[in-house]
XYZ file of C-alpha atoms in Angstrom:
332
model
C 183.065 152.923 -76.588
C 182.719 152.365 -73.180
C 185.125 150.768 -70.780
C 184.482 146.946 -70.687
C 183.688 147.363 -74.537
C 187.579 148.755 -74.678
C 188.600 146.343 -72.324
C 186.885 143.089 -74.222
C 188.983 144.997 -77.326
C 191.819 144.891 -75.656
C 191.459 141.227 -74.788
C 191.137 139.706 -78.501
C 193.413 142.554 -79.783
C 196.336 142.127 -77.759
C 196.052 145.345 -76.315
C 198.972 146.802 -73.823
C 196.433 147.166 -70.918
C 195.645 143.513 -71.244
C 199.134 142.951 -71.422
C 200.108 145.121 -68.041
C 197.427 142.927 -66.619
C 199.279 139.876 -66.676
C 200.093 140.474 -62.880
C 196.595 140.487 -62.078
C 195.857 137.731 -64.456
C 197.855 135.333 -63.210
C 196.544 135.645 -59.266
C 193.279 135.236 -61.019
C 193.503 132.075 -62.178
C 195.896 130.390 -59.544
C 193.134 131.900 -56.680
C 190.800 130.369 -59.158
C 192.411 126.758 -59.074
C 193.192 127.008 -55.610
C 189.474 127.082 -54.872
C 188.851 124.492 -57.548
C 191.486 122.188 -55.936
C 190.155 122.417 -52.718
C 186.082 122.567 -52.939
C 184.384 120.337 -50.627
C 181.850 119.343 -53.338
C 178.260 117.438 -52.650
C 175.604 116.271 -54.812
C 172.125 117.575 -55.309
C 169.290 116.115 -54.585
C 168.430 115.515 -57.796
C 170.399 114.624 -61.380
C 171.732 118.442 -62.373
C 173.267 119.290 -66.092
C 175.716 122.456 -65.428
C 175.669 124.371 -68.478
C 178.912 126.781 -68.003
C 181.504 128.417 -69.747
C 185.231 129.692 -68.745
C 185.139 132.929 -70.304
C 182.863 135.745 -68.987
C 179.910 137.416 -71.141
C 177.487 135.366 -73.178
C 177.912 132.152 -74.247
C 174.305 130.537 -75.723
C 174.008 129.031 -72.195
C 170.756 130.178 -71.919
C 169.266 129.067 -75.437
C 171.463 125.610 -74.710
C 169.163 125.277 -71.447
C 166.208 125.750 -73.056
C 167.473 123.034 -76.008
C 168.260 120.995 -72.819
C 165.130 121.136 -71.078
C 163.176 120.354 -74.587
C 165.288 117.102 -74.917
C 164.408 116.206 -71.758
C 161.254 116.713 -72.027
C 160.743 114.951 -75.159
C 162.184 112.011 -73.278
C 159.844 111.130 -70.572
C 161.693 113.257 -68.242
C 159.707 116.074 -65.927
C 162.873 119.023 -65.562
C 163.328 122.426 -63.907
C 165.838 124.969 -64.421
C 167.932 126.075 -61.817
C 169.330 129.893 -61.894
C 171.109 131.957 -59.281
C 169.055 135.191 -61.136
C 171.232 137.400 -62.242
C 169.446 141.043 -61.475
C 166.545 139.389 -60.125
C 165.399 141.005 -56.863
C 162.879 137.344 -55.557
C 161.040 137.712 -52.291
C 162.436 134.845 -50.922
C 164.794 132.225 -52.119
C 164.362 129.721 -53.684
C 161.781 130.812 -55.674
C 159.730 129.438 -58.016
C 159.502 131.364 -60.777
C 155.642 132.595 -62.348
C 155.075 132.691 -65.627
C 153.601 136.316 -65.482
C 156.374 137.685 -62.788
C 158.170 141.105 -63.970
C 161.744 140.833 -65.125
C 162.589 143.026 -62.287
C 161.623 140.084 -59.457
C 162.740 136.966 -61.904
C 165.573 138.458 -64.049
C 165.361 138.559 -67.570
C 167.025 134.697 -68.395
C 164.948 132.972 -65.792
C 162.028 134.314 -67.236
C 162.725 133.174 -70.575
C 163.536 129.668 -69.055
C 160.426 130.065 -67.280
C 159.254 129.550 -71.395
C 159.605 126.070 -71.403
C 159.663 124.359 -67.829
C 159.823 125.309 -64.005
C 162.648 127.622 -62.987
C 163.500 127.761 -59.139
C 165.895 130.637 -58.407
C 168.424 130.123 -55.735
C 172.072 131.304 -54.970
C 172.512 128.316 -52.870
C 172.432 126.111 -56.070
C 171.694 122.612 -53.332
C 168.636 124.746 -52.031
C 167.098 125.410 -55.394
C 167.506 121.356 -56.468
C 165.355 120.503 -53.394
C 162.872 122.949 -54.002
C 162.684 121.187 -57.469
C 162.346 117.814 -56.486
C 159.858 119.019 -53.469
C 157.682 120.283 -56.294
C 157.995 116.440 -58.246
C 160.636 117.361 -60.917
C 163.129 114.532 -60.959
C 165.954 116.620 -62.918
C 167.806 119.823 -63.194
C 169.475 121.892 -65.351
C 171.890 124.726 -63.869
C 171.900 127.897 -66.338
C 175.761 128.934 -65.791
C 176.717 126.732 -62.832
C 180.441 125.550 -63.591
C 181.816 127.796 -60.883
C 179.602 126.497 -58.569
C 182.058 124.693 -56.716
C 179.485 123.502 -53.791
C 177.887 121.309 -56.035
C 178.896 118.235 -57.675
C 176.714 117.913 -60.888
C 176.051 114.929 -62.471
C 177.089 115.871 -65.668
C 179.087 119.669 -66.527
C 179.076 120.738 -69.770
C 180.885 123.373 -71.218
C 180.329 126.052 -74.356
C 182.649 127.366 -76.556
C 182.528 129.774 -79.174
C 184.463 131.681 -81.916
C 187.462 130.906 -83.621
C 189.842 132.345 -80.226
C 187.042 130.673 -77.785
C 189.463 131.353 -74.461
C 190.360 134.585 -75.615
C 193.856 135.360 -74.680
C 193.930 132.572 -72.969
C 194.407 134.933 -69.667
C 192.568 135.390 -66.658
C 190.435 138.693 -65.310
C 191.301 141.522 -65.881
C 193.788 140.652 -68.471
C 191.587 138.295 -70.067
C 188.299 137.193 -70.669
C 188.796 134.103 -68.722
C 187.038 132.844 -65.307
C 189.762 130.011 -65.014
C 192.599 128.748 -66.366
C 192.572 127.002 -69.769
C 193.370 123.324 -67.101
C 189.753 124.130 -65.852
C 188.108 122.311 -69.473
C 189.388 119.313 -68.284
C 186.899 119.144 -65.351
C 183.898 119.554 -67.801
C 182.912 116.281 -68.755
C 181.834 117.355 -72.758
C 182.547 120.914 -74.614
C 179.749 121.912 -76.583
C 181.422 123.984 -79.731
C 180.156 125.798 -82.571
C 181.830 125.652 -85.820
C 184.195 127.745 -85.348
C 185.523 126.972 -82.099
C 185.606 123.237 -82.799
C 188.620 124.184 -85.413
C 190.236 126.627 -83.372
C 193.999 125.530 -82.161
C 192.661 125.982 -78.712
C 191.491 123.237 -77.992
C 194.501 121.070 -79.204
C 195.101 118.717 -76.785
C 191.615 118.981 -74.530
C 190.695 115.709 -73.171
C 186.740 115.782 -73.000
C 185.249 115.404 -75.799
C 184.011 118.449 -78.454
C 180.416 118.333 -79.629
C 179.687 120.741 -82.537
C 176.182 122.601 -82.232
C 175.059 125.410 -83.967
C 172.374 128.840 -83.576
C 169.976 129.020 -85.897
C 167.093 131.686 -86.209
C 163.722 129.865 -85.980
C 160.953 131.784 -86.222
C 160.395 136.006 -86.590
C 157.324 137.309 -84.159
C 155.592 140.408 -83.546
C 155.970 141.282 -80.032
C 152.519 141.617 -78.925
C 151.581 138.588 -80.894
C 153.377 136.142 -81.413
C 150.845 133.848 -82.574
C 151.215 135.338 -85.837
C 154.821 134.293 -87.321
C 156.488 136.227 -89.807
C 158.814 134.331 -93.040
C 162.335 134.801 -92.163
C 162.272 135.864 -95.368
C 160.504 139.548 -94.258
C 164.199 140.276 -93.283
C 165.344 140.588 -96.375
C 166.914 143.254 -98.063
C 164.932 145.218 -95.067
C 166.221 148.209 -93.176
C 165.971 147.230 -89.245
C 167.313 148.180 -86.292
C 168.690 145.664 -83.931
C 167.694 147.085 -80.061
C 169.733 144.596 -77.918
C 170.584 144.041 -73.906
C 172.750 141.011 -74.267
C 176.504 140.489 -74.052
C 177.424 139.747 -77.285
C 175.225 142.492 -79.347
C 177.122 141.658 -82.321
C 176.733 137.979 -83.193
C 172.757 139.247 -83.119
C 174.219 141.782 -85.861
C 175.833 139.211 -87.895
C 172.991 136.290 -87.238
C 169.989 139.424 -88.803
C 172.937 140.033 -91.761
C 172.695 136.282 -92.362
C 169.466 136.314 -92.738
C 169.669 139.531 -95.491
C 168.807 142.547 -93.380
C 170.789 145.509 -93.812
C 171.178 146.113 -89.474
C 171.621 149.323 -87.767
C 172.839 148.568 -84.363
C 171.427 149.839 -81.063
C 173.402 148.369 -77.889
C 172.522 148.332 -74.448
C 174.481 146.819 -71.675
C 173.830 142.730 -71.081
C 170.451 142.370 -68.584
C 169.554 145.963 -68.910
C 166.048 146.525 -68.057
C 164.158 148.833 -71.198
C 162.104 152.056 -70.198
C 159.755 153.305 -72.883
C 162.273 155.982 -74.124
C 164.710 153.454 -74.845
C 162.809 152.794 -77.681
C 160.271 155.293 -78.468
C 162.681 157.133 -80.773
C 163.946 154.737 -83.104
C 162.464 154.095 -86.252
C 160.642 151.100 -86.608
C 161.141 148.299 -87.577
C 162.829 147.043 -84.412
C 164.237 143.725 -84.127
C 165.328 142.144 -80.081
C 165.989 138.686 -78.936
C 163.438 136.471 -77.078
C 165.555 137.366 -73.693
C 164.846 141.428 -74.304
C 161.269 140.500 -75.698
C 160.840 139.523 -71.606
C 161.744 143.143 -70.762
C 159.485 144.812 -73.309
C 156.484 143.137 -73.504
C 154.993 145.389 -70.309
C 155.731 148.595 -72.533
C 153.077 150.471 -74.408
C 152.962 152.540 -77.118
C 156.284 150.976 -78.634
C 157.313 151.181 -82.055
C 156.892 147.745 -84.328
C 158.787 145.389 -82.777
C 159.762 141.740 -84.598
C 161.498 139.349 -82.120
C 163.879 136.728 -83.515
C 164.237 133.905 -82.114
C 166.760 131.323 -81.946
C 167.201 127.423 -81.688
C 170.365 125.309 -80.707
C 170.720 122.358 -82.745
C 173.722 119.761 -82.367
C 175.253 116.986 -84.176
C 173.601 113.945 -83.529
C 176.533 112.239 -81.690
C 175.938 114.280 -78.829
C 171.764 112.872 -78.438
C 173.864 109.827 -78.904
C 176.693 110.258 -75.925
C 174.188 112.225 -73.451
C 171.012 109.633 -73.754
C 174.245 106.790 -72.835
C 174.376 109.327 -68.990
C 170.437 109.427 -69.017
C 170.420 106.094 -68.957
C 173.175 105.624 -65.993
C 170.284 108.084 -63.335
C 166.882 107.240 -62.103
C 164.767 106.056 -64.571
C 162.242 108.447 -65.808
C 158.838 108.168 -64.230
């Protein structure tokens, strides 16, 4: 196990070195609030959706961007994806991302944004927005921008997930948390999956909780993923789950779902795969559309399926977020 994995343990355990943390915790979050308090905030250029979350590791932002970008999309609207690129190495910022660029100069997420519309990379979150709207986009969405403090976004959502989605409830390092619980209340809707919208966490939030759900969509050879495989290939199948992600096991439990009997093979989150990675596991092999990115430039591979996986949310919240469309600049 290695240390953050013992640490994360520690965390949703109640371990004692989360608990001898508390120090450190608690100048965590009141730095964090401090800064929150006193951000000099500015909008974009452009209407931006923050897709965020308060605790650290993975979240669905990612997938919920891509959901986002579809239902925009789908709606007259003409949106990019804004990412501060996470690993990625760009010649210049911002940067519009290519379609064929190696995960090494886009980063593995904006790559797979990169999917389904424009993605501009840019630390400087304003910069990025007016390189979209330069390039005739007339909306954003900001893959993990909550922290952002520079910006003020048009809309901030939030995700939550698991039946203890703040953890804790404690700061870094003796918590999973990147604020204080008081920071929800700055998000203007919490996007929840089932289990989080029970959880006694969230007692008492004031924005409101809009249930959505993962759901495995389609199963696709990596070289070719023209031709789709039934779900149902899964089942009762002996695979092994290769993964580079933050949360390796709700992958686990999503393939056990689905029937597969999962051995589990787990890298750390954005890790970039070398041929030997792979080479010596027995096929088949079963990654997520963001490692599919990172492997499809290796040859002589193993079979490898990729599953991938669709956000889908309660209609109430197509309901509530087409009400904010509305209130921006009419789509072109």
């Amino acid at each position: 196990m290695s240390w953050r994995q013992e640490l994360e343990r520690q965390w949703y355990a109640g371990g004692v070195g989360a608990y001898l943390l508390r120090p450190l915790g608690a100048i965590y979050c009141a730095l964090a609030a401090r800064r929150r308090a006193r951000a000099r905030r500015l909008p974009g250029a452009l209407p931006s959706i923050v897709v965020g979350n308060l605790n650290v590791g993975g979240s669905a932002k990612t997938p919920m961007t891509m959901a986002l970008l579809r239902y925009l999309q789908s709606h007259s609207w003409h949106p990019a994806a804004i990412s501060r690129g996470y690993g990625a190495h760009p010649p210049q910022e911002p940067y519009a991302v290519l379609p064929d660029d190696s995960p090494v100069r886009a980063g593995d997420e904006p790559l797979l944004l990169r999917s389904v519309a424009p993605v501009f990379l840019s630390r400087r979150r304003h910069a990025g927005i007016l390189a979209a709207a330069n390039a005739g986009h007339d909306i954003v969405v900001l893959d993990d921008g909550f922290q952002h403090l520079a910006l003020q976004p048009s809309l901030s959502l939030l995700l939550l997930q698991g039946e203890r989605p703040l953890g804790n409830g404690r700061c870094l390092p003796s918590g999973p948390l990147r604020e204080a619980k008081t920071a929800l209340q700055a998000a203007d809707a919490l996007l929840c999956d089932p289990a989080a919208a029970g959880s006694a966490d969230l007692v008492g939030i004031a924005p409101p909780c809009f249930r959505f759900e993962q759901q495995a969509t389609r199963l696709v050879p990596l070289h070719d993923p023209v031709q789709e495989l039934p779900l149902q290939a899964l089942r009762n199948r002996h695979v092994h789950a290769v993964t580079g992600i933050a949360r390796p096991e709700r992958f686990q439990r999503t393939l056990e779902v689905l029937g597969a009997q999962v051995t589990l093979h787990s890298f750390p989150d954005h890790h970039v795969f070398r041929q030997q990675d792979l080479v010596n596991i027995s096929a088949p092999l079963v990654i997520t559309s963001k490692d599919a990115v990172k492997c499809m430039q290796l040859a002589g591979l193993p079979e490898i399926w990729v599953l991938e996986i669709g956000i889908h949310w309660e209609p109430s919240f197509s309901h509530w977020l087409d009400q904010r469309l509305a209130t921006w600049r009419s789509p072109q």
